[in-house]
Structures are given as structure tokens and as C-alpha cells.
PDB file of C-alpha atoms in Angstrom:
ATOM      1  CA  MET A 290      89.335 -90.238-156.399  1.00 57.00           C
ATOM      2  CA  ALA A 291      89.191 -87.406-153.814  1.00 67.00           C
ATOM      3  CA  GLU A 292      87.647 -88.248-150.360  1.00 77.00           C
ATOM      4  CA  THR A 293      84.521 -86.629-149.601  1.00 80.00           C
ATOM      5  CA  LYS A 294      84.216 -85.643-145.861  1.00 79.00           C
ATOM      6  CA  GLU A 295      80.675 -86.245-144.275  1.00 81.00           C
ATOM      7  CA  ILE A 296      79.217 -83.893-141.784  1.00 79.00           C
ATOM      8  CA  GLU A 297      78.136 -85.858-138.709  1.00 79.00           C
ATOM      9  CA  GLN A 298      75.931 -84.817-135.964  1.00 80.00           C
ATOM     10  CA  PRO A 299      77.899 -83.818-132.853  1.00 77.00           C
ATOM     11  CA  LYS A 300      77.775 -86.452-130.049  1.00 81.00           C
ATOM     12  CA  VAL A 301      75.279 -85.962-127.150  1.00 84.00           C
ATOM     13  CA  GLU A 302      78.186 -84.889-124.750  1.00 84.00           C
ATOM     14  CA  LEU A 303      79.082 -82.162-127.099  1.00 81.00           C
ATOM     15  CA  GLN A 304      75.450 -81.128-127.475  1.00 80.00           C
ATOM     16  CA  GLN A 305      75.226 -80.779-123.580  1.00 80.00           C
ATOM     17  CA  VAL A 306      78.568 -78.788-123.245  1.00 75.00           C
ATOM     18  CA  LEU A 307      77.034 -76.383-125.882  1.00 74.00           C
ATOM     19  CA  ASP A 308      73.601 -76.177-124.180  1.00 76.00           C
ATOM     20  CA  ALA A 309      75.292 -75.482-120.744  1.00 72.00           C
ATOM     21  CA  VAL A 310      77.235 -72.541-122.286  1.00 68.00           C
ATOM     22  CA  MET A 311      74.239 -71.140-124.155  1.00 69.00           C
ATOM     23  CA  GLU A 312      72.382 -71.414-120.902  1.00 69.00           C
ATOM     24  CA  ALA A 313      74.994 -69.804-118.768  1.00 68.00           C
ATOM     25  CA  GLU A 314      74.895 -72.682-116.260  1.00 70.00           C
ATOM     26  CA  PRO A 315      77.229 -72.411-113.466  1.00 76.00           C
ATOM     27  CA  GLU A 316      80.407 -74.578-113.379  1.00 77.00           C
ATOM     28  CA  VAL A 317      80.679 -76.713-110.327  1.00 81.00           C
ATOM     29  CA  VAL A 318      84.410 -76.793-108.801  1.00 82.00           C
ATOM     30  CA  SER A 319      85.570 -78.762-105.786  1.00 83.00           C
ATOM     31  CA  PHE A 320      87.523 -76.453-103.380  1.00 83.00           C
ATOM     32  CA  TYR A 321      88.690 -78.314-100.230  1.00 82.00           C
ATOM     33  CA  GLY A 322      85.985 -80.939-100.424  1.00 81.00           C
ATOM     34  CA  LYS A 323      83.227 -78.483-100.764  1.00 84.00           C
ATOM     35  CA  LYS A 324      81.485 -77.896-103.990  1.00 88.00           C
ATOM     36  CA  HIS A 325      81.114 -74.173-105.175  1.00 82.00           C
ATOM     37  CA  ARG A 326      79.276 -73.022-108.296  1.00 83.00           C
ATOM     38  CA  ILE A 327      81.225 -70.435-110.362  1.00 82.00           C
ATOM     39  CA  CYS A 328      78.701 -68.181-112.119  1.00 79.00           C
ATOM     40  CA  TRP A 329      79.290 -65.440-114.611  1.00 80.00           C
ATOM     41  CA  LEU A 330      81.438 -62.818-112.934  1.00 79.00           C
ATOM     42  CA  HIS A 331      79.743 -59.664-112.113  1.00 79.00           C
ATOM     43  CA  ASN A 332      81.227 -56.210-112.840  1.00 81.00           C
ATOM     44  CA  GLY A 333      82.162 -55.639-109.301  1.00 83.00           C
ATOM     45  CA  VAL A 334      84.101 -58.730-109.063  1.00 82.00           C
ATOM     46  CA  THR A 335      86.151 -58.093-112.228  1.00 82.00           C
ATOM     47  CA  ARG A 336      86.559 -54.493-110.866  1.00 85.00           C
ATOM     48  CA  LYS A 337      88.140 -55.983-107.715  1.00 85.00           C
ATOM     49  CA  PHE A 338      90.323 -58.402-109.775  1.00 80.00           C
ATOM     50  CA  SER A 339      91.784 -55.456-111.531  1.00 83.00           C
ATOM     51  CA  HIS A 340      92.275 -53.443-108.115  1.00 87.00           C
ATOM     52  CA  ILE A 341      94.018 -56.639-106.581  1.00 87.00           C
ATOM     53  CA  MET A 342      96.228 -57.081-109.649  1.00 83.00           C
ATOM     54  CA  LEU A 343      97.680 -53.565-109.589  1.00 85.00           C
ATOM     55  CA  LYS A 344      98.118 -53.240-105.872  1.00 87.00           C
ATOM     56  CA  GLU A 345      99.156 -56.404-104.621  1.00 86.00           C
ATOM     57  CA  ALA A 346     103.026 -57.200-105.071  1.00 88.00           C
ATOM     58  CA  ASP A 347     103.108 -60.488-103.576  1.00 88.00           C
ATOM     59  CA  ALA A 348     102.032 -63.154-106.141  1.00 85.00           C
ATOM     60  CA  TRP A 349     100.701 -65.937-103.868  1.00 88.00           C
ATOM     61  CA  LYS A 350      98.786 -63.400-101.716  1.00 90.00           C
ATOM     62  CA  ARG A 351      97.384 -61.913-104.904  1.00 87.00           C
ATOM     63  CA  ASN A 352      96.139 -65.390-106.148  1.00 87.00           C
ATOM     64  CA  VAL A 353      94.442 -66.120-102.906  1.00 89.00           C
ATOM     65  CA  LYS A 354      92.657 -62.787-102.825  1.00 90.00           C
ATOM     66  CA  VAL A 355      91.470 -63.323-106.441  1.00 87.00           C
ATOM     67  CA  THR A 356      90.199 -66.719-105.456  1.00 88.00           C
ATOM     68  CA  ALA A 357      88.326 -65.319-102.660  1.00 89.00           C
ATOM     69  CA  CYS A 358      86.483 -63.083-105.037  1.00 87.00           C
ATOM     70  CA  VAL A 359      85.606 -65.864-107.363  1.00 86.00           C
ATOM     71  CA  LEU A 360      84.279 -67.981-104.441  1.00 85.00           C
ATOM     72  CA  LEU A 361      82.266 -65.091-103.158  1.00 85.00           C
ATOM     73  CA  ASN A 362      80.797 -64.402-106.603  1.00 83.00           C
ATOM     74  CA  ARG A 363      76.935 -65.245-106.786  1.00 78.00           C
ATOM     75  CA  ARG A 364      74.266 -65.406-109.376  1.00 73.00           C
ATOM     76  CA  ASN A 365      72.545 -62.425-107.678  1.00 76.00           C
ATOM     77  CA  GLY A 366      74.467 -59.183-108.297  1.00 73.00           C
ATOM     78  CA  LEU A 367      73.297 -57.664-105.080  1.00 77.00           C
ATOM     79  CA  TRP A 368      74.305 -60.598-102.810  1.00 74.00           C
ATOM     80  CA  THR A 369      77.604 -60.550-104.628  1.00 75.00           C
ATOM     81  CA  TRP A 370      78.132 -56.858-103.756  1.00 80.00           C
ATOM     82  CA  VAL A 371      77.230 -57.405-100.121  1.00 80.00           C
ATOM     83  CA  LEU A 372      79.726 -60.245 -99.756  1.00 81.00           C
ATOM     84  CA  LEU A 373      82.467 -58.334-101.449  1.00 82.00           C
ATOM     85  CA  LYS A 374      82.091 -55.529 -99.073  1.00 83.00           C
ATOM     86  CA  ALA A 375      81.255 -57.143 -95.891  1.00 83.00           C
ATOM     87  CA  TRP A 376      83.119 -60.475 -95.971  1.00 86.00           C
ATOM     88  CA  TYR A 377      85.809 -60.167 -98.347  1.00 85.00           C
ATOM     89  CA  TRP A 378      88.589 -59.121 -96.238  1.00 89.00           C
ATOM     90  CA  VAL A 379      87.711 -61.877 -93.641  1.00 91.00           C
ATOM     91  CA  TYR A 380      87.494 -64.532 -96.201  1.00 86.00           C
ATOM     92  CA  TRP A 381      90.819 -63.929 -97.992  1.00 88.00           C
ATOM     93  CA  ARG A 382      92.663 -63.783 -94.656  1.00 91.00           C
ATOM     94  CA  TRP A 383      91.140 -67.031 -93.563  1.00 91.00           C
ATOM     95  CA  LEU A 384      92.107 -68.696 -96.749  1.00 89.00           C
ATOM     96  CA  TYR A 385      95.683 -67.236 -96.578  1.00 89.00           C
ATOM     97  CA  TYR A 386      96.595 -67.392 -93.127  1.00 91.00           C
ATOM     98  CA  VAL A 387      94.255 -70.044 -91.404  1.00 91.00           C
ATOM     99  CA  ARG A 388      93.404 -72.440 -94.132  1.00 87.00           C
ATOM    100  CA  ASP A 389      96.852 -72.101 -95.988  1.00 83.00           C
ATOM    101  CA  ILE A 390      95.482 -73.244 -99.350  1.00 86.00           C
ATOM    102  CA  ASP A 391      97.463 -74.692-102.114  1.00 85.00           C
ATOM    103  CA  GLN A 392      98.397 -74.043-105.633  1.00 83.00           C
ATOM    104  CA  VAL A 393      96.303 -76.783-107.121  1.00 83.00           C
ATOM    105  CA  GLU A 394      93.033 -75.637-105.463  1.00 85.00           C
ATOM    106  CA  VAL A 395      93.820 -71.910-106.646  1.00 85.00           C
ATOM    107  CA  MET A 396      94.471 -73.190-110.163  1.00 85.00           C
ATOM    108  CA  GLY A 397      91.280 -75.139-110.200  1.00 84.00           C
ATOM    109  CA  VAL A 398      89.133 -72.192-109.181  1.00 84.00           C
ATOM    110  CA  LEU A 399      90.830 -69.556-111.513  1.00 80.00           C
ATOM    111  CA  ASP A 400      90.549 -71.914-114.383  1.00 80.00           C
ATOM    112  CA  ALA A 401      86.901 -72.001-114.012  1.00 79.00           C
ATOM    113  CA  ALA A 402      86.654 -68.409-113.442  1.00 77.00           C
ATOM    114  CA  LYS A 403      88.308 -67.714-116.570  1.00 72.00           C
ATOM    115  CA  LYS A 404      85.763 -69.393-118.577  1.00 69.00           C
ATOM    116  CA  LYS A 405      83.097 -67.442-117.006  1.00 68.00           C
ATOM    117  CA  ILE A 406      84.110 -63.891-118.011  1.00 67.00           C
ATOM    118  CA  GLN A 407      83.216 -62.523-121.348  1.00 65.00           C
ATOM    119  CA  SER A 408      86.494 -61.787-122.666  1.00 62.00           C
ATOM    120  CA  GLU A 409      85.952 -60.746-126.369  1.00 64.00           C
ATOM    121  CA  PRO A 410      83.792 -57.776-125.598  1.00 64.00           C
ATOM    122  CA  LEU A 411      86.252 -56.866-122.531  1.00 57.00           C
ATOM    123  CA  ALA A 412      89.227 -56.953-124.764  1.00 67.00           C
ATOM    124  CA  LEU A 413      87.691 -54.836-127.365  1.00 67.00           C
ATOM    125  CA  ALA A 414      86.449 -52.259-124.840  1.00 68.00           C
ATOM    126  CA  THR A 415      89.893 -52.244-123.365  1.00 65.00           C
ATOM    127  CA  ILE A 416      91.485 -51.581-126.758  1.00 68.00           C
ATOM    128  CA  LEU A 417      89.089 -48.612-127.682  1.00 66.00           C
ATOM    129  CA  ALA A 418      89.292 -47.119-124.261  1.00 67.00           C
ATOM    130  CA  THR A 419      93.133 -47.285-124.262  1.00 63.00           C
ATOM    131  CA  GLY A 420      93.141 -45.219-127.480  1.00 64.00           C
ATOM    132  CA  MET A 421      90.849 -42.682-126.128  1.00 60.00           C
ATOM    133  CA  MET A 422      93.005 -41.897-122.977  1.00 57.00           C
ATOM    134  CA  ASP A 423      94.470 -38.387-122.635  1.00 55.00           C
ATOM    135  CA  THR A 424      97.561 -39.704-121.097  1.00 53.00           C
ATOM    136  CA  MET A 425      98.523 -41.384-124.227  1.00 54.00           C
ATOM    137  CA  MET A 426     102.030 -40.220-125.645  1.00 58.00           C
ATOM    138  CA  THR A 427     101.205 -38.280-129.007  1.00 62.00           C
ATOM    139  CA  MET A 428     103.837 -36.978-131.372  1.00 63.00           C
ATOM    140  CA  ALA A 429     103.972 -33.474-132.863  1.00 67.00           C
ATOM    141  CA  ARG A 430     103.885 -32.907-136.596  1.00 67.00           C
ATOM    142  CA  HIS A 431     107.698 -32.177-136.827  1.00 69.00           C
ATOM    143  CA  GLU A 432     108.343 -35.437-134.779  1.00 65.00           C
ATOM    144  CA  VAL A 433     106.158 -37.507-137.050  1.00 63.00           C
ATOM    145  CA  GLY A 434     108.232 -36.264-140.050  1.00 69.00           C
ATOM    146  CA  GLN A 435     111.490 -36.842-138.292  1.00 66.00           C
ATOM    147  CA  ALA A 436     110.345 -40.484-137.422  1.00 59.00           C
ATOM    148  CA  GLY A 437     109.601 -41.152-140.888  1.00 61.00           C
ATOM    149  CA  ARG A 438     112.975 -39.822-142.311  1.00 66.00           C
ATOM    150  CA  ASP A 439     114.956 -41.727-139.580  1.00 62.00           C
ATOM    151  CA  GLY A 440     113.002 -45.002-140.421  1.00 59.00           C
ATOM    152  CA  ALA A 441     113.291 -44.668-144.067  1.00 51.00           C
TER     153      ALA A 441
END
């Protein structure tokens, strides 16, 4: 006889995790003994991420700068903007030069931050925007025909 699989109610722990995701509750991470709440990342923070990733060549310094952005992110978007504009340049230097944070602390913060970005809409928007760029390489009609003959 074929075995029938029964559908069971998820355990309370899984229901609590689902509820936390649906309510967009901040995740609490421990960073050098202090508890920080990681909320959904604002557009200004993700824009700062992109700028740092493109401009900073040193990988360790880049990770510290991104960590500083995540830790300065707040639930209130205006307060996040003020912190990024006024305090970011001091904060990342303090973490990098004075505090000399280690990889484990950085990875804990970045792991929590990755869960707090809406990656699916961002990826779709990036794909659509890439197709609309005027700097994309395009082929002329005779190049398309030549490429088709060469490939066949």
C-alpha cells in the first residue's frame, strides 16, 4: 500500500518566526556585547552600500564601512538619513582604526542585514533597468546575421 502523508500544524516556534517576518520585527544581534536591532534597510542605506561596494578597493575596510551603515540604520527613515550624513564618517573610522573589529562580528551583522533587504523586487528592478540602459552594447542588423551564420 502507498503511504499517505499527513499535513500537520507547524510547531509554535515556526509560527513565531513566520509572525516575526510578517510583522517586520527587527532582529537583535550582539555586536561587541551591545545589542543592536537590525530593521528593514532604508533606500538611503542600500544606496550607500552600492556606493561603498563600487568605490572601496580594500575588502576589509569595505566590510567595516557596510557594517557601520547597517548599525546606523534605524526604523525612522529621517533619523537614519541624519545618522548617515552626520555620524557615518566618524563611526566607520572608529570601528576600523580604534575598535579594530573582527570578522566574526562583521559577519554576524551582515548576515542579519541580508535578511532585512527585499531582494526579490530589487533583483527584478535591476534586471529591468539593465535592459533599458542606453550604454548597453547592441548589434546592427548585419552583425546579427553574421553572428547567426557563424554560430550555425
